[in-house]
CSV table of C-alpha atoms and ligand atoms in Angstrom, one decimal:
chain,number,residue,atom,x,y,z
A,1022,UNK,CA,217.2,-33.5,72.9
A,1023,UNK,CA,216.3,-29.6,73.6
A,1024,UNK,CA,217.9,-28.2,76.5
A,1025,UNK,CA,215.4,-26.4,78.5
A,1026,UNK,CA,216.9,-24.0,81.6
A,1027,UNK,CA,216.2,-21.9,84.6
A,1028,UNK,CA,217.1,-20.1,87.8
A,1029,UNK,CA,215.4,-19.0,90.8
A,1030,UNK,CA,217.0,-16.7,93.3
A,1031,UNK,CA,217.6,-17.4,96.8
A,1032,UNK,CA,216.1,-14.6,98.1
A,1033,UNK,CA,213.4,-15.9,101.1
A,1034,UNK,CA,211.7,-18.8,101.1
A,1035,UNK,CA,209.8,-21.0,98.4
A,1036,UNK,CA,205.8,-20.6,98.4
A,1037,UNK,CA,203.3,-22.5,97.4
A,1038,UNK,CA,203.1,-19.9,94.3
A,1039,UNK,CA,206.8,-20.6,93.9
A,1040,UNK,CA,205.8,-24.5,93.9
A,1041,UNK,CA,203.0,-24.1,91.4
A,1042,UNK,CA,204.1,-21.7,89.3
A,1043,UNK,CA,207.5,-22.6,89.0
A,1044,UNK,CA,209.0,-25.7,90.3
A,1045,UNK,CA,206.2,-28.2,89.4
A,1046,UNK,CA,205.8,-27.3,85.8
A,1047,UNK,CA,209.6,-27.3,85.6
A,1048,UNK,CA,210.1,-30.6,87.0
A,1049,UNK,CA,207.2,-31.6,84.0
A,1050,UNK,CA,209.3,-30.4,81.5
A,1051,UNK,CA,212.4,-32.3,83.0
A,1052,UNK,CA,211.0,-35.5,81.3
A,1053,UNK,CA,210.2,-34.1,78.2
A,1054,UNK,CA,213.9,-32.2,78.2
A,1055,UNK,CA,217.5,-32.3,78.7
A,1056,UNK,CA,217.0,-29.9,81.7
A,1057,UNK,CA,219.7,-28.0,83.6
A,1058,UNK,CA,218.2,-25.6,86.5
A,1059,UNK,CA,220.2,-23.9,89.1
A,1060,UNK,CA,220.3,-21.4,92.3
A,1061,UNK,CA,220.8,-18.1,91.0
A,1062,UNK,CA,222.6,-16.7,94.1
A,1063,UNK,CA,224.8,-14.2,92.5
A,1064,UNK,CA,221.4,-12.7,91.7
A,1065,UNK,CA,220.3,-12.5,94.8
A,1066,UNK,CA,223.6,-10.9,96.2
A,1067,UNK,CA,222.0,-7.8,94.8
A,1068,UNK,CA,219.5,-7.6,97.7
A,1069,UNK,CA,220.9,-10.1,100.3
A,1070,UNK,CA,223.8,-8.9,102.0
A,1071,UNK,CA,223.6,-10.8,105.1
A,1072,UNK,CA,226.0,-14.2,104.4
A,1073,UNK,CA,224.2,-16.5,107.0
A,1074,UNK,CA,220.3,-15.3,105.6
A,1075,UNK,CA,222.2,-16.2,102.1
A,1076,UNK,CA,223.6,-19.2,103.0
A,1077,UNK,CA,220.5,-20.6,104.1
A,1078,UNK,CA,218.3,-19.8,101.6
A,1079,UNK,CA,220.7,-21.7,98.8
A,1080,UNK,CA,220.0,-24.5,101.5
A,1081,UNK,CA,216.0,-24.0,101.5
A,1082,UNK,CA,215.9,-23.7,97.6
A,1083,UNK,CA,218.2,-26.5,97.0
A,1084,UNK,CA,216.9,-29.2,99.2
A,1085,UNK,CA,213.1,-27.4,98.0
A,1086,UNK,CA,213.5,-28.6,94.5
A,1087,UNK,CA,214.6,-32.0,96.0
A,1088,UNK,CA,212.3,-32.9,98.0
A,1089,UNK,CA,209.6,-31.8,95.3
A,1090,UNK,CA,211.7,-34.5,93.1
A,1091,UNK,CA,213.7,-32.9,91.1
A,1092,UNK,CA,216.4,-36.0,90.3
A,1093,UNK,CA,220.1,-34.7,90.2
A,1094,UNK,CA,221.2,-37.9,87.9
A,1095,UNK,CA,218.5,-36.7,85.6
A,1096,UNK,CA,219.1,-32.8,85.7
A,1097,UNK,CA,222.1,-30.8,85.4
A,1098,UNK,CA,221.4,-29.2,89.1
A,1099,UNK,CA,223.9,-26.5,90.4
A,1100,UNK,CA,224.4,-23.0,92.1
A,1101,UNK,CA,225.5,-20.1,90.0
A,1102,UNK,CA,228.5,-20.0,91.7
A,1103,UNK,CA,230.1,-23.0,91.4
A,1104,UNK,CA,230.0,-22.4,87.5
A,1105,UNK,CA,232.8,-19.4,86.8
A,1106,UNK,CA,232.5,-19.3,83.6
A,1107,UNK,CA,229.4,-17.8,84.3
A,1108,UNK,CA,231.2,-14.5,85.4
A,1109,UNK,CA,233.7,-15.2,82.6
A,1110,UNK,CA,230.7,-15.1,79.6
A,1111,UNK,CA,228.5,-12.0,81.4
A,1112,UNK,CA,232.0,-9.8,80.7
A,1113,UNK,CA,231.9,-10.9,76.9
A,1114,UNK,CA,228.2,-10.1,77.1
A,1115,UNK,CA,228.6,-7.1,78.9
A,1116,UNK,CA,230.7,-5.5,75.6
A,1117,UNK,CA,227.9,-6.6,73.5
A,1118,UNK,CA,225.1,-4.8,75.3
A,1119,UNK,CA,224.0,-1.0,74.8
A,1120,UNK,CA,223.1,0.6,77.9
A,1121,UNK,CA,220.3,1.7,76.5
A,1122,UNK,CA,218.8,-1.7,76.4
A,1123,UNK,CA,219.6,-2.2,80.4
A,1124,UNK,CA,217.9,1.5,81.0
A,1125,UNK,CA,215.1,0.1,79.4
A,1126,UNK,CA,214.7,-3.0,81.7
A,1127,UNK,CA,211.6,-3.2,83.7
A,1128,UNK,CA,213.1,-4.0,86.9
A,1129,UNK,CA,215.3,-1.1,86.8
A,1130,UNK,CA,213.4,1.5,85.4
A,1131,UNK,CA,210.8,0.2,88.7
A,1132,UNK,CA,213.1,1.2,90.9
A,1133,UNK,CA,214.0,4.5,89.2
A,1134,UNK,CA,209.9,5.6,89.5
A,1135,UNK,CA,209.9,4.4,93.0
A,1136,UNK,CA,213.0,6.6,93.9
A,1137,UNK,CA,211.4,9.9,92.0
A,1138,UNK,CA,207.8,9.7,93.2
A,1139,UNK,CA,209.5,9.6,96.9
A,1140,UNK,CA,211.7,13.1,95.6
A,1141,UNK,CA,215.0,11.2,95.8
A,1142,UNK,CA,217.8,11.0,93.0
A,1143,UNK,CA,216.6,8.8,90.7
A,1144,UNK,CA,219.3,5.9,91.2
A,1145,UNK,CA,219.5,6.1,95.1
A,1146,UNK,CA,220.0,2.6,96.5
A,1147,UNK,CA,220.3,0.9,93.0
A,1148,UNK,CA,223.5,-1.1,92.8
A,1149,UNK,CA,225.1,-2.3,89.6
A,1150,UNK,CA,224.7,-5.6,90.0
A,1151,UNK,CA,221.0,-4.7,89.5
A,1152,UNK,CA,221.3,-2.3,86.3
A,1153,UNK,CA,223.4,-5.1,84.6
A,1154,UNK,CA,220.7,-8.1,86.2
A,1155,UNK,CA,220.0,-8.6,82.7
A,1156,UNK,CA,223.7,-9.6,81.2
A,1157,UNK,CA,224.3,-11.7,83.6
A,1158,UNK,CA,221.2,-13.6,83.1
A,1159,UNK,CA,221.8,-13.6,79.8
A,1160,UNK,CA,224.7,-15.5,80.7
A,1161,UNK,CA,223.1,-18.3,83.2
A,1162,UNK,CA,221.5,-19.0,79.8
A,1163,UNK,CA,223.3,-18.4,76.6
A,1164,UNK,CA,226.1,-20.9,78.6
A,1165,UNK,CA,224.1,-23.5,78.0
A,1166,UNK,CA,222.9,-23.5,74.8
A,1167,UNK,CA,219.6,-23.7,75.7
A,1168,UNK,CA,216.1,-23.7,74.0
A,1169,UNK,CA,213.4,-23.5,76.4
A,1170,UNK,CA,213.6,-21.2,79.6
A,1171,UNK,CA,210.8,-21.6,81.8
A,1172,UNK,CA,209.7,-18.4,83.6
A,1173,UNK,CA,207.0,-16.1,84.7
A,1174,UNK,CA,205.5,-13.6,82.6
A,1175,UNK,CA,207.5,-10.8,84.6
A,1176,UNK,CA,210.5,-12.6,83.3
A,1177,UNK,CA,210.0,-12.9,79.5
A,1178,UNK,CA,211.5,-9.0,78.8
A,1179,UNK,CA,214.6,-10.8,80.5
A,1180,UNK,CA,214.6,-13.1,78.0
A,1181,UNK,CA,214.3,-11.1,75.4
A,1182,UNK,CA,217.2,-8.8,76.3
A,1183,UNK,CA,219.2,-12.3,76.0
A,1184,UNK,CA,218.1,-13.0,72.6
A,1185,UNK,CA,219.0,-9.5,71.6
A,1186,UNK,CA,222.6,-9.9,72.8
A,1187,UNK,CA,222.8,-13.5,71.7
A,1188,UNK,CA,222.1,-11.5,68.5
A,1189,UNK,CA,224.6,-9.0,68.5
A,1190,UNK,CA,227.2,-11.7,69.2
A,1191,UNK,CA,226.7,-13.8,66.3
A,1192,UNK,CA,226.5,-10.9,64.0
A,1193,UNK,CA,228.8,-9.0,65.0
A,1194,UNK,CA,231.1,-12.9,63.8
A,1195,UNK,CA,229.1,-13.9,61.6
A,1196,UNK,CA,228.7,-17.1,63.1
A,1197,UNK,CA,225.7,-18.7,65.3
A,1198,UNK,CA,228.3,-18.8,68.3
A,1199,UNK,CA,225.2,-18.5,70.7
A,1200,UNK,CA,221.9,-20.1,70.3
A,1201,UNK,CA,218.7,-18.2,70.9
A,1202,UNK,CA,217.0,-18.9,73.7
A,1203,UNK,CA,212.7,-19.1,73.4
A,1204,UNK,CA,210.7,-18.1,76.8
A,1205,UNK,CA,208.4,-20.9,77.9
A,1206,UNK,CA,205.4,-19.3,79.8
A,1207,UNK,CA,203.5,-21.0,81.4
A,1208,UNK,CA,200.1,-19.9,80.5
A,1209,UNK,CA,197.8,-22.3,82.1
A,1210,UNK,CA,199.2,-21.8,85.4
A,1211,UNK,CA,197.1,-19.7,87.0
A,1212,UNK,CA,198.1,-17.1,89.4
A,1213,UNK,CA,198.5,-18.6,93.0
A,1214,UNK,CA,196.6,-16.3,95.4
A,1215,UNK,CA,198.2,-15.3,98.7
A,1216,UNK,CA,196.8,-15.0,101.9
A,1217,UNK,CA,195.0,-11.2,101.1
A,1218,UNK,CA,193.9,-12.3,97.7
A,1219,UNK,CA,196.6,-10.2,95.9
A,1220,UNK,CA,199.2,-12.6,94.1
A,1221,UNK,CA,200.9,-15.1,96.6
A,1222,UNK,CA,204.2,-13.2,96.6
A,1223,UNK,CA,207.2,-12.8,99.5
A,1224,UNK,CA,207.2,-8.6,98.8
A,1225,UNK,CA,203.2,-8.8,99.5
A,1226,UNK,CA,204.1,-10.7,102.9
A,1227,UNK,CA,200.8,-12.8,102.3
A,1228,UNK,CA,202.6,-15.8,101.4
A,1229,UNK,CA,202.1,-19.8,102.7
A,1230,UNK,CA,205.9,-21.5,102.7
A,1231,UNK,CA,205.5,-24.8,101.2
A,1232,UNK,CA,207.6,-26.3,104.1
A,1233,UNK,CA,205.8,-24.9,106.9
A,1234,UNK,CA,205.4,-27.3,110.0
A,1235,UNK,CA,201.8,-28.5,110.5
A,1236,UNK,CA,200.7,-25.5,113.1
A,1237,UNK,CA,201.9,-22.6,111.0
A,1238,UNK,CA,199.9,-23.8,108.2
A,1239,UNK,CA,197.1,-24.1,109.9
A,1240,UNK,CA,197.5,-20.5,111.1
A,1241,UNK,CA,198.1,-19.3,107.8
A,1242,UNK,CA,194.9,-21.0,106.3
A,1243,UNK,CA,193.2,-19.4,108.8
A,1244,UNK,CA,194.5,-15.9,108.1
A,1245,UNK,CA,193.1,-15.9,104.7
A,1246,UNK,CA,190.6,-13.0,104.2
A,1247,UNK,CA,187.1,-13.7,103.5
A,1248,UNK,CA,184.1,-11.9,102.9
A,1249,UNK,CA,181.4,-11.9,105.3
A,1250,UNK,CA,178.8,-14.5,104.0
A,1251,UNK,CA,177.0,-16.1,107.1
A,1252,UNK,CA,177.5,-20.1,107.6
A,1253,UNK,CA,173.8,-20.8,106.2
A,1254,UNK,CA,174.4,-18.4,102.9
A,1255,UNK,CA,175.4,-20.5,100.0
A,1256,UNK,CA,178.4,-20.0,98.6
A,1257,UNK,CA,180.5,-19.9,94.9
A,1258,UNK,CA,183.2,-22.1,95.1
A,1259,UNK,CA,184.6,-20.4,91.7
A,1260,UNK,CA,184.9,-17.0,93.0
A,1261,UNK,CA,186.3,-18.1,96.7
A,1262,UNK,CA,190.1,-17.8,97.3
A,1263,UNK,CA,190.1,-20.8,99.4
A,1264,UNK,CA,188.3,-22.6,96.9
A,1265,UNK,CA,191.5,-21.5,94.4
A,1266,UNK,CA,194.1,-22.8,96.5
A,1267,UNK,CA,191.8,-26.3,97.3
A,1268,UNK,CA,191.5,-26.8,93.7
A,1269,UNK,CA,195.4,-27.2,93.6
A,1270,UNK,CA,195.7,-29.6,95.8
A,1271,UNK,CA,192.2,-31.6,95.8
A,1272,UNK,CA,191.6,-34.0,93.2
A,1273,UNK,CA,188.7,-34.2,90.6
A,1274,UNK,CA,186.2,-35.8,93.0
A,1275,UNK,CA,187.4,-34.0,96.5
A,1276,UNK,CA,186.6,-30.7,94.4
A,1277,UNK,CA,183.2,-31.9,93.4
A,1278,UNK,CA,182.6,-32.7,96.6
A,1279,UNK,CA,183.2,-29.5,98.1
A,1280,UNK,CA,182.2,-27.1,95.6
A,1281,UNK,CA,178.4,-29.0,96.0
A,1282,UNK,CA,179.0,-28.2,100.0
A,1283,UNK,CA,179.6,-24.7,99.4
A,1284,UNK,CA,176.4,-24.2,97.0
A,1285,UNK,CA,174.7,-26.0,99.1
A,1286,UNK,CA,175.0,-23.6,102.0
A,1287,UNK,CA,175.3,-24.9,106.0
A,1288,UNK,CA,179.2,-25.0,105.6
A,1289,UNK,CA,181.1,-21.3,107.4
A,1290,UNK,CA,183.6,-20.2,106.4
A,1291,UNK,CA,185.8,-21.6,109.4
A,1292,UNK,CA,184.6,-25.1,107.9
A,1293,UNK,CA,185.9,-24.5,104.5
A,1294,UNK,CA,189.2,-23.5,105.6
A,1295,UNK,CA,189.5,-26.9,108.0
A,1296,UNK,CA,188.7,-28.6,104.7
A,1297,UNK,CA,191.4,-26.8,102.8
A,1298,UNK,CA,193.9,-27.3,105.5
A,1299,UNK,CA,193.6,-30.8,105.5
A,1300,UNK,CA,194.2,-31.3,101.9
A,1301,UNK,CA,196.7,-28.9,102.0
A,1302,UNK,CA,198.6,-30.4,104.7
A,1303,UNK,CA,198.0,-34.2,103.6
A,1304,UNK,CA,199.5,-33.6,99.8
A,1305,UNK,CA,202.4,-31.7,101.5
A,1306,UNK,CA,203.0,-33.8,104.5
A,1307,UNK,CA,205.3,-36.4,102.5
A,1308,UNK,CA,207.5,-33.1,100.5
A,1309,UNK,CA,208.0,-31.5,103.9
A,1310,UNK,CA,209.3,-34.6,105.4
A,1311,UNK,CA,211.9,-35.2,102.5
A,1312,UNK,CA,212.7,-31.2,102.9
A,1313,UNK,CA,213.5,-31.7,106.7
A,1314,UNK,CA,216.0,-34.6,105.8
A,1315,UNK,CA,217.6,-33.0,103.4
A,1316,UNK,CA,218.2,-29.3,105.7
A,1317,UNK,CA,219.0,-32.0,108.2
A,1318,UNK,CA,222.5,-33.2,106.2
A,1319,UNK,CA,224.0,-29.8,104.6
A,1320,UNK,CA,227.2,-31.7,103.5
A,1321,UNK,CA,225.3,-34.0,101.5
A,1322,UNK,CA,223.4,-31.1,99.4
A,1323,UNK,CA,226.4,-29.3,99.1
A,1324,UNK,CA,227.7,-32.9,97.6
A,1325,UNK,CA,224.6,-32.9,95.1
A,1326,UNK,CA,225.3,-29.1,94.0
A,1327,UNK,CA,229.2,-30.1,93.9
A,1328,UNK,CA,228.3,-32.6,91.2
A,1329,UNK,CA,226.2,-30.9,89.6
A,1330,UNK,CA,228.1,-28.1,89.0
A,1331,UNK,CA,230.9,-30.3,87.9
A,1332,UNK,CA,228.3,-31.6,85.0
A,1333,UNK,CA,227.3,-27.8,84.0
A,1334,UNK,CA,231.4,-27.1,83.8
A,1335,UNK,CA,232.0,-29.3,81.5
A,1336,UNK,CA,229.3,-27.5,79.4
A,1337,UNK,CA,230.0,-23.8,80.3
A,1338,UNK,CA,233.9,-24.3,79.4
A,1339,UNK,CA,233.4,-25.4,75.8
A,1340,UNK,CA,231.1,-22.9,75.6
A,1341,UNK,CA,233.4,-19.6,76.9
A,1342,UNK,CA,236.5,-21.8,74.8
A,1343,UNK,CA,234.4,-21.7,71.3
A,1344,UNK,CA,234.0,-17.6,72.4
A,1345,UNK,CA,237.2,-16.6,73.2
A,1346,UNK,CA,238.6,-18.3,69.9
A,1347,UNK,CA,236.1,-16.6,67.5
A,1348,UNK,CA,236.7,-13.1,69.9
A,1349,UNK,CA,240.7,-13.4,69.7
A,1350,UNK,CA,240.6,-14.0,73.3
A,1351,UNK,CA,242.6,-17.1,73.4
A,1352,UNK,CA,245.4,-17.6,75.3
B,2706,LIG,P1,208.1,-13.8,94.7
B,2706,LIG,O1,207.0,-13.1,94.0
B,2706,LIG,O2,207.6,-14.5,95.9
B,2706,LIG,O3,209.3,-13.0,95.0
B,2706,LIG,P2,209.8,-15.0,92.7
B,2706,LIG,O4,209.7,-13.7,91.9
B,2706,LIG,O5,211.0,-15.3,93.4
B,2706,LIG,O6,208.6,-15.0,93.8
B,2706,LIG,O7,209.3,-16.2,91.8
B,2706,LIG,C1,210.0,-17.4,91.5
B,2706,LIG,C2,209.1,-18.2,90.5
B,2706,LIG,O8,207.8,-18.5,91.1
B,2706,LIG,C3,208.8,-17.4,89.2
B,2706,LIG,O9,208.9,-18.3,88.1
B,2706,LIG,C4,207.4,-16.9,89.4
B,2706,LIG,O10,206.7,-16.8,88.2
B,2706,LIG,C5,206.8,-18.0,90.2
B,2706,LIG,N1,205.7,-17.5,91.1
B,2706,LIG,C6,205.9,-16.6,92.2
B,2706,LIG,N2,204.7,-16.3,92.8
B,2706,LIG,C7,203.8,-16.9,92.1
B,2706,LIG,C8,202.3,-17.0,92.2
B,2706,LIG,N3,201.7,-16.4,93.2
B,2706,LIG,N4,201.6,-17.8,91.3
B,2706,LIG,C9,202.3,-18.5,90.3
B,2706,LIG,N5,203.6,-18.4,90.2
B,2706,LIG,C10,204.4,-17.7,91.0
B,2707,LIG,N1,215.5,-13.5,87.1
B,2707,LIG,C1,214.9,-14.8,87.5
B,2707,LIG,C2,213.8,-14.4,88.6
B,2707,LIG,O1,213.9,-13.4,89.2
B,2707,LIG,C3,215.9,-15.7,88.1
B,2707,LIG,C4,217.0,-16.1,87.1
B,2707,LIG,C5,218.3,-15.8,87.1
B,2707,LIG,C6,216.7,-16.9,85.9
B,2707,LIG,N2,218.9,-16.3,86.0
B,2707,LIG,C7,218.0,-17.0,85.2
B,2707,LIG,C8,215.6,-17.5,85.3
B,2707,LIG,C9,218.1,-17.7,84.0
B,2707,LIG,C10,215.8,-18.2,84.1
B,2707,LIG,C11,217.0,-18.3,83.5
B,2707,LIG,O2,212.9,-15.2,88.7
């Protein structure tokens, strides 16, 4: 079976757009794949440097892919940290990579632009851990032989960067020591809109957390910017940002239904975001339930990681072993 992979960073918590774009169609391709995905929190040590805000978003994103059913006996599911050979296959990497390719990054070179058009020194506030993100993603992957890694779009030059030093490593020995990983886009996913219309996203602030109790998301819904179409006016469903987040939750007929209400005219508004509450809060009512059991026992989802990171060693050490042999590195 292919091995499909991928990592999210605990860095705030999951969004519907995280759900959506990320976790659902991940969990799809768990039944198609061998899957292994996992809690990049090294990753996220680059910008989190409070331990308790850290601590409890590995929680959130652990017991988030749970209760959205991801099945641990089914999928290799772990933290970053708790496979060390992780660390042990970015330093191989590391002598592999030209430093050109990591000033090329996107992410990086972001950050560099952002520093200069305020006049500071170009690498002000940039930490190392961020220059070399992409080696040590790399890593996550090239570990685990895998195939597929599902991502965002943002994501694929990170990809690539791995290919090119999965490449450099097998030539440089003349041996496929590494296999080469393919990005899996999802390209029918469409874009999850956030509360201002921009792209749901936690640096935008606009964001709706998928686990958000009952009252906040009705507040939220709410809060979504319209224009200023009276209650009588008709109104497209197909150019309406609430009618973009109903359609992900509404099925075939509840979207009929309410698409003919809003051409029809007579409906504010006020009225369409009731209606997109409700569907909202009735598909989500049954995840946010399993989420609050599972924050509710920490020792049991640090059980679940435990174990899964037990599985993924197993992996990872044959993997560094076969490396260090072929690199002279064997003790
Ligand atoms: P954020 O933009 O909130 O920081 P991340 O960059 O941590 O989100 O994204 C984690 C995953 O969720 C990625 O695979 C990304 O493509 C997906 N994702 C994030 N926001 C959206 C969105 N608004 N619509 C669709 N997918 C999204
Ligand atoms: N960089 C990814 C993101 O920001 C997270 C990530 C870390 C990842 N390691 C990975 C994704 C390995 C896929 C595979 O979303």
């Amino acid at each position: 079976m292919k091995i499909a992979l991928t990592g999210i960073k605990p860095t705030g918590t999951l969004h519907i757009g995280n759900y959506f774009g990320a976790i659902k169609p991940a969990l799809l391709l768990a039944e198609r794949y061998d899957a292994r995905y996992f809690i990049a929190d090294f990753h996220a040590l680059n910008t989190v440097k409070d331990a308790a805000k850290l601590r409890e978003a590995v929680r959130g994103i652990a017991a988030g892919w749970l209760a959205s059913g991801l099945d641990p006996e089914r999928v290799i599911f772990y933290r970053q940290s708790g496979v060390p050979e992780t660390f042990e296959l970015a330093t191989m990497l590391a002598a592999f990579t030209p430093k050109g390719l990591m000033n090329r990054a996107h992410a990086y070179k972001a950050a560099v632009q952002q520093n200069l058009e305020k006049g500071e020194d170009g690498d002000a506030g940039i930490n190392m851990g961020l220059f070399t993100y992409p080696v040590l993603m790399a890593a996550d992957i090239l570990l685990f032989d895998a195939d597929f890694v599902p991502v965002g779009r943002d994501q694929t030059q990170h990809i690539e960067m791995a290919q090119d030093i999965a490449g450099a490593v097998n030539y440089n020995y003349k041996k496929d020591l590494l296999k080469i990983p393919q990005a899996a886009v999802q390209e029918n996913t469409a874009v999850v809109p956030g509360l201002d219309g921009r792209k749901m996203s936690k640096s935008y602030g606009n964001t709706i957390p998928l686990f958000s109790t009952e009252s906040e998301l009705r507040k939220l819904i709410m809060r979504i910017v319209t224009n200023s179409q009276g209650v009588d006016e008709p109104k497209d469903p197909d150019s309406s940002r609430i009618f973009d987040l109903y359609r992900l939750f509404a099925d075939e007929g509840e979207q009929a239904a309410l698409a003919a209400r809003y051409r029809a005219g007579g409906m504010g508004w006020g009225e369409a975001k009731e209606e997109l509450f409700r569907v909202v809060n009735f598909r989500l009512s049954p995840l946010r339930e399993r989420y609050n059991a599972l924050i509710a026992e920490p020792e049991k989802l640090e059980s679940i990681l435990a174990l899964g990171a037990e599985k993924a060693r197993s992996i990872a050490s044959r993997t560094v072993k076969r490396l260090r042999s072929a690199m002279g590195i064997d003790a």
